[in-house]
Tab-separated table of C-alpha atoms (C1' of nucleotides) in Angstrom:
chain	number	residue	atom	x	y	z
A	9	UNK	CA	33.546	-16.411	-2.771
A	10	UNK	CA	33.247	-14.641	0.771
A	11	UNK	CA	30.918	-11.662	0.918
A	12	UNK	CA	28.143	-9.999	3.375
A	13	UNK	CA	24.737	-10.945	1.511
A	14	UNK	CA	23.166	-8.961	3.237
A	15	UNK	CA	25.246	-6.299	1.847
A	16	UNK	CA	23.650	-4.317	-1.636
A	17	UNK	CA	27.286	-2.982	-2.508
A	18	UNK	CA	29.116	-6.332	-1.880
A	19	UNK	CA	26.305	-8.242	-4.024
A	20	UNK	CA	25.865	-5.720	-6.690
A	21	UNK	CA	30.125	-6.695	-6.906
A	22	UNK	CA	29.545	-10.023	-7.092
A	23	UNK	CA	26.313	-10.566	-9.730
A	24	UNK	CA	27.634	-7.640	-12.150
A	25	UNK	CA	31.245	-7.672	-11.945
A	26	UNK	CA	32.265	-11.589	-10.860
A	27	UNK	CA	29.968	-13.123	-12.365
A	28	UNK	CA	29.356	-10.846	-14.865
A	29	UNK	CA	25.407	-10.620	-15.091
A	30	UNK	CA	23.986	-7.853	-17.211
A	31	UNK	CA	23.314	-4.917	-15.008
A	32	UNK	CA	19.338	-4.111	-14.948
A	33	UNK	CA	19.953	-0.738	-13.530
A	34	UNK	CA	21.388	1.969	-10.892
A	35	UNK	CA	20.112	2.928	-7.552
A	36	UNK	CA	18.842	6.389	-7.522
A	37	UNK	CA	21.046	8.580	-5.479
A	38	UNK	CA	24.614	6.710	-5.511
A	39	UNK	CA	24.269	5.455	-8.590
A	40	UNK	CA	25.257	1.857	-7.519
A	41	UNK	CA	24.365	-1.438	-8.713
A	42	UNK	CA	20.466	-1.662	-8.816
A	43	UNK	CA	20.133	-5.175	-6.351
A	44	UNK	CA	16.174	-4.822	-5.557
A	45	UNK	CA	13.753	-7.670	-5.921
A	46	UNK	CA	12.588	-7.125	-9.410
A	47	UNK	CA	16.363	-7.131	-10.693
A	48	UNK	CA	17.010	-10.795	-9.256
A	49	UNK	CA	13.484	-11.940	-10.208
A	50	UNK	CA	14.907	-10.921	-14.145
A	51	UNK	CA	18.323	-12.362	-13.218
A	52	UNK	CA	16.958	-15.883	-12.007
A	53	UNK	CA	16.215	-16.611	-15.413
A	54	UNK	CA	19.833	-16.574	-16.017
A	55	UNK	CA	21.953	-20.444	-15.385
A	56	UNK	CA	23.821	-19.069	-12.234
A	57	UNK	CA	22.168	-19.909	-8.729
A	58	UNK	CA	22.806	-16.575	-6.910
A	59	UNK	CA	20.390	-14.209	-7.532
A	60	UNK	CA	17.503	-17.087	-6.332
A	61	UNK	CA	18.853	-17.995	-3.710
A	62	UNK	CA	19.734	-14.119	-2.794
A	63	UNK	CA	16.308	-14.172	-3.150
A	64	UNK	CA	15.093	-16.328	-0.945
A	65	UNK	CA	17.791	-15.926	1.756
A	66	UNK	CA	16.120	-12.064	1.372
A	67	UNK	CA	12.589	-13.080	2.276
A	68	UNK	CA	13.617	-15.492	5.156
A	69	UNK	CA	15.863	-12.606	6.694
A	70	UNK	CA	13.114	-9.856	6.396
A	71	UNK	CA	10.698	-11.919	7.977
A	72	UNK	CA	13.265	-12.752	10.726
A	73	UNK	CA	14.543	-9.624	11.940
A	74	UNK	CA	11.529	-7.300	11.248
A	75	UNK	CA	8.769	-9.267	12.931
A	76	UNK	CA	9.725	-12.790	14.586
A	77	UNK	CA	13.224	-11.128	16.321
A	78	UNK	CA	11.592	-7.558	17.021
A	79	UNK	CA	7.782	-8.657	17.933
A	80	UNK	CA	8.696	-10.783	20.537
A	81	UNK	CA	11.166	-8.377	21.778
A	82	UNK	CA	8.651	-5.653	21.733
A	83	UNK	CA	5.587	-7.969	23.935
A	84	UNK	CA	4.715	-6.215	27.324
A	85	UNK	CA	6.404	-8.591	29.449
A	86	UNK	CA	3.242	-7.891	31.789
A	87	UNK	CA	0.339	-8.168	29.250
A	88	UNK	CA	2.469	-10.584	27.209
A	89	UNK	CA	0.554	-8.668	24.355
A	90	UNK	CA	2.123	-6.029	21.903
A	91	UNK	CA	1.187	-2.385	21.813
A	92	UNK	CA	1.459	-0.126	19.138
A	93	UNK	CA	0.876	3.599	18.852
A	94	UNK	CA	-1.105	4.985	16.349
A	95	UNK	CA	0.499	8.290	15.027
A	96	UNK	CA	-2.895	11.051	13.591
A	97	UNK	CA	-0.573	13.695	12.870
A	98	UNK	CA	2.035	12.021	10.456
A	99	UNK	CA	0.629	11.421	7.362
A	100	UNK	CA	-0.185	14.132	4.500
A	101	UNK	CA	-3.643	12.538	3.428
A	102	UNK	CA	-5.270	11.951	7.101
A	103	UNK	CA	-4.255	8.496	7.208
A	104	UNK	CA	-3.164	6.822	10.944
A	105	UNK	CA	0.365	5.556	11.053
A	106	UNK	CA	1.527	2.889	12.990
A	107	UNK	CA	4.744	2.444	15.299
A	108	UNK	CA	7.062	0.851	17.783
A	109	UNK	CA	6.017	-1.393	16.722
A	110	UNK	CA	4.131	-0.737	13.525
A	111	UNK	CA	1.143	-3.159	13.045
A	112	UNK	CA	-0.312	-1.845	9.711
A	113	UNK	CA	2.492	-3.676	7.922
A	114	UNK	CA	2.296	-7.345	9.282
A	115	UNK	CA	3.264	-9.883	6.327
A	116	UNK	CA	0.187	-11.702	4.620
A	117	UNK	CA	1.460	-12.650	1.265
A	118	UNK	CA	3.623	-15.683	1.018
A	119	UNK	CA	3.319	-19.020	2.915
A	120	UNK	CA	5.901	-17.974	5.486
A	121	UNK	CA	4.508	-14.483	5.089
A	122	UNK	CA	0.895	-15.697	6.539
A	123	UNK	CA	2.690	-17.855	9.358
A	124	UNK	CA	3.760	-14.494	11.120
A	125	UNK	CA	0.051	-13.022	10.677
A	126	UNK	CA	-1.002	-16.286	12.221
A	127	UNK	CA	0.922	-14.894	15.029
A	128	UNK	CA	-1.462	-12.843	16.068
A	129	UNK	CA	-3.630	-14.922	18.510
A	130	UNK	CA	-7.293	-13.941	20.678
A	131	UNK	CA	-7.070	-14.342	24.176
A	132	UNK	CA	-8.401	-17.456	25.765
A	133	UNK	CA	-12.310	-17.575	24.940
A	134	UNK	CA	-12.024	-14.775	22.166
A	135	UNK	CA	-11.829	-14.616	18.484
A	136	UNK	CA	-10.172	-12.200	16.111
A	137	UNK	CA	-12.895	-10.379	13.508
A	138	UNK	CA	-11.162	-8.723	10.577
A	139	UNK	CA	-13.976	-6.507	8.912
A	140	UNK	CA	-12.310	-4.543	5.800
A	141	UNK	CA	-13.678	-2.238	3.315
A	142	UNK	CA	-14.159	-3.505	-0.252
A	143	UNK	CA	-12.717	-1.463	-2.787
A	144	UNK	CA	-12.901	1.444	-0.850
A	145	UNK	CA	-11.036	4.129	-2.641
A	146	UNK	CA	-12.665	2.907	-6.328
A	147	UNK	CA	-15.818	3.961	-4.884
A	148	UNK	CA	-14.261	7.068	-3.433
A	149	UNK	CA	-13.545	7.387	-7.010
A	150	UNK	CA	-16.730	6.644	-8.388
A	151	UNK	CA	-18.441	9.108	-5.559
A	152	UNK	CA	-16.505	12.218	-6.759
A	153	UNK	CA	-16.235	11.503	-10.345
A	154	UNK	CA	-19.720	10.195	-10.944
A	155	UNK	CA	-18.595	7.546	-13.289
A	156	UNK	CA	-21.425	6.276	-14.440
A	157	UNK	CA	-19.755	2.356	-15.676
A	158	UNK	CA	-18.232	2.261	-11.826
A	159	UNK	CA	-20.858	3.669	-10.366
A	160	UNK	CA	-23.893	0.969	-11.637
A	161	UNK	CA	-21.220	-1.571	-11.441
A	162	UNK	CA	-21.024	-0.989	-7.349
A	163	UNK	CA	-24.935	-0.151	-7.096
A	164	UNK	CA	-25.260	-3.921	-9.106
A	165	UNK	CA	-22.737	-5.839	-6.967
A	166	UNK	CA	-20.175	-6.516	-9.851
A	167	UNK	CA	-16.864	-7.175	-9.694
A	168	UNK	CA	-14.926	-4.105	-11.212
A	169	UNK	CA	-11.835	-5.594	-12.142
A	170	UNK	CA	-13.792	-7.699	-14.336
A	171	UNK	CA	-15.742	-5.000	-15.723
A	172	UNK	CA	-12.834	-2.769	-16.650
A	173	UNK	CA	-10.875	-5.759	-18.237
A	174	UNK	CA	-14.159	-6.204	-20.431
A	175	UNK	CA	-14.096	-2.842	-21.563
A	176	UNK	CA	-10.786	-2.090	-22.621
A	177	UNK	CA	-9.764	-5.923	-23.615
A	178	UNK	CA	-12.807	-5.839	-25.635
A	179	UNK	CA	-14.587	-9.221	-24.259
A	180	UNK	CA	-17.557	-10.196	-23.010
A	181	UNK	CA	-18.578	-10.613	-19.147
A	182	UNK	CA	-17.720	-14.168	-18.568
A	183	UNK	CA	-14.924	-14.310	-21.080
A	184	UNK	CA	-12.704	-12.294	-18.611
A	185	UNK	CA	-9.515	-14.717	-17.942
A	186	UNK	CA	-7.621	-14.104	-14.580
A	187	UNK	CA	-4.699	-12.826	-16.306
A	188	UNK	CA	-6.854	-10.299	-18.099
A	189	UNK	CA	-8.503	-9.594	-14.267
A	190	UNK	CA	-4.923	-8.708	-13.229
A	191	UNK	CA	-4.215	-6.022	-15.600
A	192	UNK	CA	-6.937	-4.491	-15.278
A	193	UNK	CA	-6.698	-4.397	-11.748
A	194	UNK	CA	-3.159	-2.851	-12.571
A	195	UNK	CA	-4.644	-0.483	-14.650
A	196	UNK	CA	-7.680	0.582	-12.198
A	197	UNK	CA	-4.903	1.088	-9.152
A	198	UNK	CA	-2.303	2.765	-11.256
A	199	UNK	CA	-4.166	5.045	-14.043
A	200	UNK	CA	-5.867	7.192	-11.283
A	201	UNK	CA	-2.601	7.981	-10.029
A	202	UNK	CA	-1.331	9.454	-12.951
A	203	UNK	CA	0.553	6.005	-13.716
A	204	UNK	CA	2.109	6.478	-17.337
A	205	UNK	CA	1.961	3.732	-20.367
A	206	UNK	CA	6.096	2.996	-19.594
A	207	UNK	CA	5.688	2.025	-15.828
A	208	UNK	CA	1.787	-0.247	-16.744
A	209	UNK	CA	3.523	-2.410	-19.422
A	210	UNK	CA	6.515	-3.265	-16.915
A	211	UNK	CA	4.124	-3.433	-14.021
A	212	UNK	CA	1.890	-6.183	-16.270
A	213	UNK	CA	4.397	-7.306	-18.533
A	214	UNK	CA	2.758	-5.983	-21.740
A	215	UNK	CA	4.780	-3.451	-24.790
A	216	UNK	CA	4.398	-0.218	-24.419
A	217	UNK	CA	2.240	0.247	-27.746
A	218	UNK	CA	-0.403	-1.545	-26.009
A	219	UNK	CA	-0.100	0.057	-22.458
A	220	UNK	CA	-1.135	3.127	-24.403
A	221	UNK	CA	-4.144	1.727	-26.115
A	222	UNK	CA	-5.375	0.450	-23.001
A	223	UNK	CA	-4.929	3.711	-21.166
A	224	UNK	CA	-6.539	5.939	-24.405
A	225	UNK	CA	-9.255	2.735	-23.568
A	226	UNK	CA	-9.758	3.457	-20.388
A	227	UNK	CA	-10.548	7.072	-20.487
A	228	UNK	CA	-12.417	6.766	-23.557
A	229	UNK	CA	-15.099	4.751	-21.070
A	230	UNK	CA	-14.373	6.789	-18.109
A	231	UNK	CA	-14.341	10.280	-18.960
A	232	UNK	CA	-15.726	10.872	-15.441
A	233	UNK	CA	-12.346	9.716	-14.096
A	234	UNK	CA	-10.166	11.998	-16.609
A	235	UNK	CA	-12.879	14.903	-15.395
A	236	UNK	CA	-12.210	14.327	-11.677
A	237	UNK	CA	-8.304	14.136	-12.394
A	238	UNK	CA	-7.922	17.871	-14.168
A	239	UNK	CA	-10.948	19.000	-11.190
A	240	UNK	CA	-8.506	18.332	-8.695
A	241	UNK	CA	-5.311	19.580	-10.062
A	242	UNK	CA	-7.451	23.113	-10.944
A	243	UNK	CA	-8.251	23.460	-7.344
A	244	UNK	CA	-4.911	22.789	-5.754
A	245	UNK	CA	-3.871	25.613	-8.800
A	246	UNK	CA	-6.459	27.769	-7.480
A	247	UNK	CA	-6.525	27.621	-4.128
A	248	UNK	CA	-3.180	26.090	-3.710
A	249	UNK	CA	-4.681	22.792	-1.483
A	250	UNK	CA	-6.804	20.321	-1.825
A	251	UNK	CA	-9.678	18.817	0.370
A	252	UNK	CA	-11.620	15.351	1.356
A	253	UNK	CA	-14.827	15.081	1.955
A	254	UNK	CA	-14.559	16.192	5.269
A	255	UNK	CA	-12.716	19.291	4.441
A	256	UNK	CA	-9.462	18.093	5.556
A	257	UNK	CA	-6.732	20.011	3.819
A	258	UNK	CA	-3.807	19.006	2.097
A	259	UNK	CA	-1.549	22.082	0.740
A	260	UNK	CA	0.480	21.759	-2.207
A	261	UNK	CA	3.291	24.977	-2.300
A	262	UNK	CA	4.821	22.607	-5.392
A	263	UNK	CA	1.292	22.752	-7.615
A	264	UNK	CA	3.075	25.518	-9.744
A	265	UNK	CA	6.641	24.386	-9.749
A	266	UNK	CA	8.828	25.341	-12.409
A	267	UNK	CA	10.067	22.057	-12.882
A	268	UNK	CA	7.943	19.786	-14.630
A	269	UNK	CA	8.855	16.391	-12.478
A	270	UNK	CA	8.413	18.304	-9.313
A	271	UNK	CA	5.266	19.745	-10.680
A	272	UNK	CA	3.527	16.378	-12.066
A	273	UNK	CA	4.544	14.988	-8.372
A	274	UNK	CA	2.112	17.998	-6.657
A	275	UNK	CA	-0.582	16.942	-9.477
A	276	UNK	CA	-0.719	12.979	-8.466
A	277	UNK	CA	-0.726	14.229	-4.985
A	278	UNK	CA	-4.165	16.338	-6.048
A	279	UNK	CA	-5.406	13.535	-7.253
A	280	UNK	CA	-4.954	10.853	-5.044
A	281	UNK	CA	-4.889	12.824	-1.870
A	282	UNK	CA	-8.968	13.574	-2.083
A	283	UNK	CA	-9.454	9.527	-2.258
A	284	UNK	CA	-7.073	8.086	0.044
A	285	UNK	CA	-7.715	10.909	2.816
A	286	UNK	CA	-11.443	10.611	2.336
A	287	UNK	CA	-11.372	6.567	2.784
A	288	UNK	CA	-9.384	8.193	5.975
A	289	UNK	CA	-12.000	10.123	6.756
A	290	UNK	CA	-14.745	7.730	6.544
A	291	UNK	CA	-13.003	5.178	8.712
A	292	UNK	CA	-12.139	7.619	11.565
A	293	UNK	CA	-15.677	8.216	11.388
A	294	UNK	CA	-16.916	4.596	12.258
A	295	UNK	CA	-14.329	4.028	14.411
A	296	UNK	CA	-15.724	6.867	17.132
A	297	UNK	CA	-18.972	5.410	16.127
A	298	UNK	CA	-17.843	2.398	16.723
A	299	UNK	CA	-16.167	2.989	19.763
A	300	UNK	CA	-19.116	4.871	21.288
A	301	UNK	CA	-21.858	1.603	20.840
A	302	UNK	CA	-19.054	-0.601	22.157
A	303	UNK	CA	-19.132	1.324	25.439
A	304	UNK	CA	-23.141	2.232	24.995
A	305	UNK	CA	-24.163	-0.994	24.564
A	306	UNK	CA	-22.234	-2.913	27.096
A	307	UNK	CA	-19.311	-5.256	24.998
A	308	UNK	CA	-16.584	-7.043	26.585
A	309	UNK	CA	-15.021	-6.911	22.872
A	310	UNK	CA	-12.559	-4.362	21.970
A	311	UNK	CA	-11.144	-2.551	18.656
A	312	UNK	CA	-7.789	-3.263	18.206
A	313	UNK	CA	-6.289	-2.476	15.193
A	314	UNK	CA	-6.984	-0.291	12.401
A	315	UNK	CA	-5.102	-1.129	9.105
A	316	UNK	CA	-6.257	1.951	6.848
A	317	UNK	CA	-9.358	-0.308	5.207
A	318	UNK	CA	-9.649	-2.891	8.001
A	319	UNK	CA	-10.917	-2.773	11.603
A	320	UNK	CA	-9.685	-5.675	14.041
A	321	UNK	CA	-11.564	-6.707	16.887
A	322	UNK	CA	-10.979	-9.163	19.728
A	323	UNK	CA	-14.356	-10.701	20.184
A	324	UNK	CA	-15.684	-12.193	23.623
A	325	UNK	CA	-17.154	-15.458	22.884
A	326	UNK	CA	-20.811	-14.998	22.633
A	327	UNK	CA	-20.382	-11.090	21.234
A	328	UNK	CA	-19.625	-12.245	17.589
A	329	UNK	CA	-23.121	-11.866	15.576
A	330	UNK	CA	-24.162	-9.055	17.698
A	331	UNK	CA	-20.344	-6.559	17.144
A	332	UNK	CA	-20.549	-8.171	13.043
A	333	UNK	CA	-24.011	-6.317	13.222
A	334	UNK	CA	-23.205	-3.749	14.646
A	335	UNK	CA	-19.811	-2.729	13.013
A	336	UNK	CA	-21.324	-3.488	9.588
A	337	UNK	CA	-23.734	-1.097	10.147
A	338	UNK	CA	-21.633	1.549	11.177
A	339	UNK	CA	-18.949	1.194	8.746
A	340	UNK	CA	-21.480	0.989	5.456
A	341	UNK	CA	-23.713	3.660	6.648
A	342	UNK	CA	-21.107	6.091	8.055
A	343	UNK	CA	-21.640	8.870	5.477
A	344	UNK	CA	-23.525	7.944	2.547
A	345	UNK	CA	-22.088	7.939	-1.198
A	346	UNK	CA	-23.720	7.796	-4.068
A	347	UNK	CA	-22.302	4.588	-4.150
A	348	UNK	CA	-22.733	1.725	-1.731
A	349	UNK	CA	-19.806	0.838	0.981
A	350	UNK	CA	-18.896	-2.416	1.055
A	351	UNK	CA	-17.367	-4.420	4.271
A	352	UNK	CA	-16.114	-7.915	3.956
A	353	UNK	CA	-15.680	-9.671	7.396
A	354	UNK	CA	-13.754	-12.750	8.586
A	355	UNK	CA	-13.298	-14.090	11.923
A	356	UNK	CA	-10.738	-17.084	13.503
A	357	UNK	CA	-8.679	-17.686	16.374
A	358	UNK	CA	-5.675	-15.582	14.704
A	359	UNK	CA	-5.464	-12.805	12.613
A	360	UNK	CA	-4.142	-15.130	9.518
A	361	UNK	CA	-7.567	-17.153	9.634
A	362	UNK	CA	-9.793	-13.799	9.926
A	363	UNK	CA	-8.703	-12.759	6.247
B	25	DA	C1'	23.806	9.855	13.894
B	26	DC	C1'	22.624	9.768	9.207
B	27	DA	C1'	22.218	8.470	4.197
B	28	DA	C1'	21.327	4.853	1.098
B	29	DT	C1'	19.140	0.648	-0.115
B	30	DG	C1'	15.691	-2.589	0.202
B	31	DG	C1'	11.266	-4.657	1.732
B	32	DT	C1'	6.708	-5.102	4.252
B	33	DC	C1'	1.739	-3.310	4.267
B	34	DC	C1'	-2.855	-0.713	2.378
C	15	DA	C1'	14.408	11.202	-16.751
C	16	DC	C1'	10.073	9.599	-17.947
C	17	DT	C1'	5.554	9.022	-13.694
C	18	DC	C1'	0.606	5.641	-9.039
C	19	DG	C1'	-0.250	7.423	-3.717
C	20	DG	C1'	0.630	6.790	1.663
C	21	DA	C1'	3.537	4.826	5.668
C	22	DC	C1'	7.755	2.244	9.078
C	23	DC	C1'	11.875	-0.267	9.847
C	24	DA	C1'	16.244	-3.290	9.323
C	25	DT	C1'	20.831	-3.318	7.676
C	26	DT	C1'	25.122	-1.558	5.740
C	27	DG	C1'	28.447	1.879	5.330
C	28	DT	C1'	30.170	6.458	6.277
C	29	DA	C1'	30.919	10.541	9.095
DNA sequence: ACAATGGTCC
DNA sequence: ACTCGGACCATTGTA
């Protein structure tokens, strides 16, 4: 059988009609054949070979034609170096975006996935220092909401993945499996969202009956979080936006809607909007900080990349304890919370080795 | 040139 | 119909 793989309407042909595969589901506006990674990860279990190897050949090609082929296309054939532009005015929350090419999506999961990132190579006599945020937004989180269970978990140091699968998987600290650590790391990213009980048991694999006792769980222990949630979605009724902490604005006209789907989407806008603009916010901040005591105080280093929780320097040899110093200091003091900031650092001849 | 689909990141 | 948010870009297929 002859076909373009590469081609959703010729493959969703081939797996549901040829060789007759049950169909998982439609695409959203033609109403097609559903070919996306999670409906060939559910087909692989099946004895035919395709949807694996469609798989794979997917991956492989990805890699191929949106980084190796178009990176090295894109180097400065001067600088032999890549520049990106960082866009401020693009996205809604106050977030940078990256283009042309964009540098805030480089591949890090997968082995072939961490080759490309290992791309990304220091000049002769410099290193690459990767200093990210920990958990940045849960502590947003914890800052406006005043959780107390986050909020002594961050003051102690504790891991709050852990913490949250002890509370709603009923276990003690220590007795906290991995796979127990996932979902509640599902449930910690997704329930602030407005994530529902149907999309967390597909996300983790779990029935819906006990999505929804984990989610009545959750905000049984965190009514600070379920507080914050309705706080938000009053003000954007009120005032018709919503703000960060440093006032930027985000306007929802749709806050009101008639139409309850376009509605809920203005209310998980309110609510995420005020954490992921005011991480934003707080590393805009240290980066003019930053950018000021790199000039003040004489370094041949230079920031490089920002990657919406992660700074990326290019560090002269010799530079390296004094800029970790000084950008840890600038990024975990840059506007005080009532919980502590966090910044994780790594350093390495390429950007794969920093992480 | 544009819509649709799919995939990469935080 | 049934819910996480925010981006950019490659390819196919149609206009």
């Amino acid at each position: 059988m002859v076909f373009n793989i590469q081609s959703p309407k010729q493959l969703g042909h081939v797996l549901f009609e040829k060789l007759q595969l049950p169909v998982q589901g439609k695409t959203a506006k033609a109403g097609g054949f559903s070919t996306d990674v999670k409906v060939l990860k559910k087909l692989s279990a099946f004895p035919q070979k395709t949807p694996g190897l469609v798989l794979r050949y997917r991956t492989l090609a990805k890699l191929k034609s949106t980084y190796l082929d178009a990176l090295v296309r894109m180097a400065d054939p001067d600088t032999e170096r890549i520049h990106t532009s960082f866009n401020q005015t693009v996205a809604a929350t106050g977030r940078l975006s990256s283009s042309n090419p964009n540098l805030q999506n480089i591949p890090i999961r997968g082995v072939e996935g961490r080759e490309i990132r290992r791309g990304f190579i220091a000049e002769e006599g410099c290193v690459l220092l990767s200093a990210d945020y920990s958990q940045v937004e849960l502590r947003v989180l914890a800052h406006y909401s005043g959780d107390e269970p986050f909020t002594r978990a961050f003051e102690r140091g504790e891991d709050i993945h852990s913490l949250t699968a002890g509370e709603i998987l009923g276990v003690e600290r220590g007795g906290v499996t991995p796979e127990m650590r996932r979902i509640a790391k599902a449930i910690n990213f997704g329930i602030v969202y407005g994530m529902g009980p149907q999309k967390l048991s597909e996300e983790v694999g779990i029935g819906a009956k006990e999505a929804r006792l984990y989610i009545s769980s959750y905000y049984e222990k965190h009514k600070g979080v379920e507080e914050y949630k309705n706080e938000m979605i009053k003000m954007a009724r009120e005032k018709g936006y919503v703000t960060t902490l440093l006032n930027r604005r985000r306007y929802l006209p749709d806050i009101l809607h008639e139409n309850r789907v376009i509605r809920a989407e203005a209310e998980r806008m309110a609510v995420n909007t005020p954490i992921q603009g005011t991480a934003a916010d707080l590393i805009k901040l240290a980066m003019i900080r930053i950018a000021g005591r790199l000039g003040k105080e004489n370094f041949n280093s230079r920031m490089l990349l920002q990657v919406h929780d992660e700074l990326v320097f290019e560090v002269v040899n010799g530079e390296l304890d004094a800029l970790k110093h000084m950008v840890r200091e600038e990024m975990e003091t840059v506007y005080p919370l009532k919980v502590p900031l966090k910044v994780d650092m790594g350093h390495g001849k390429n950007w794969g080795e920093a992480h």
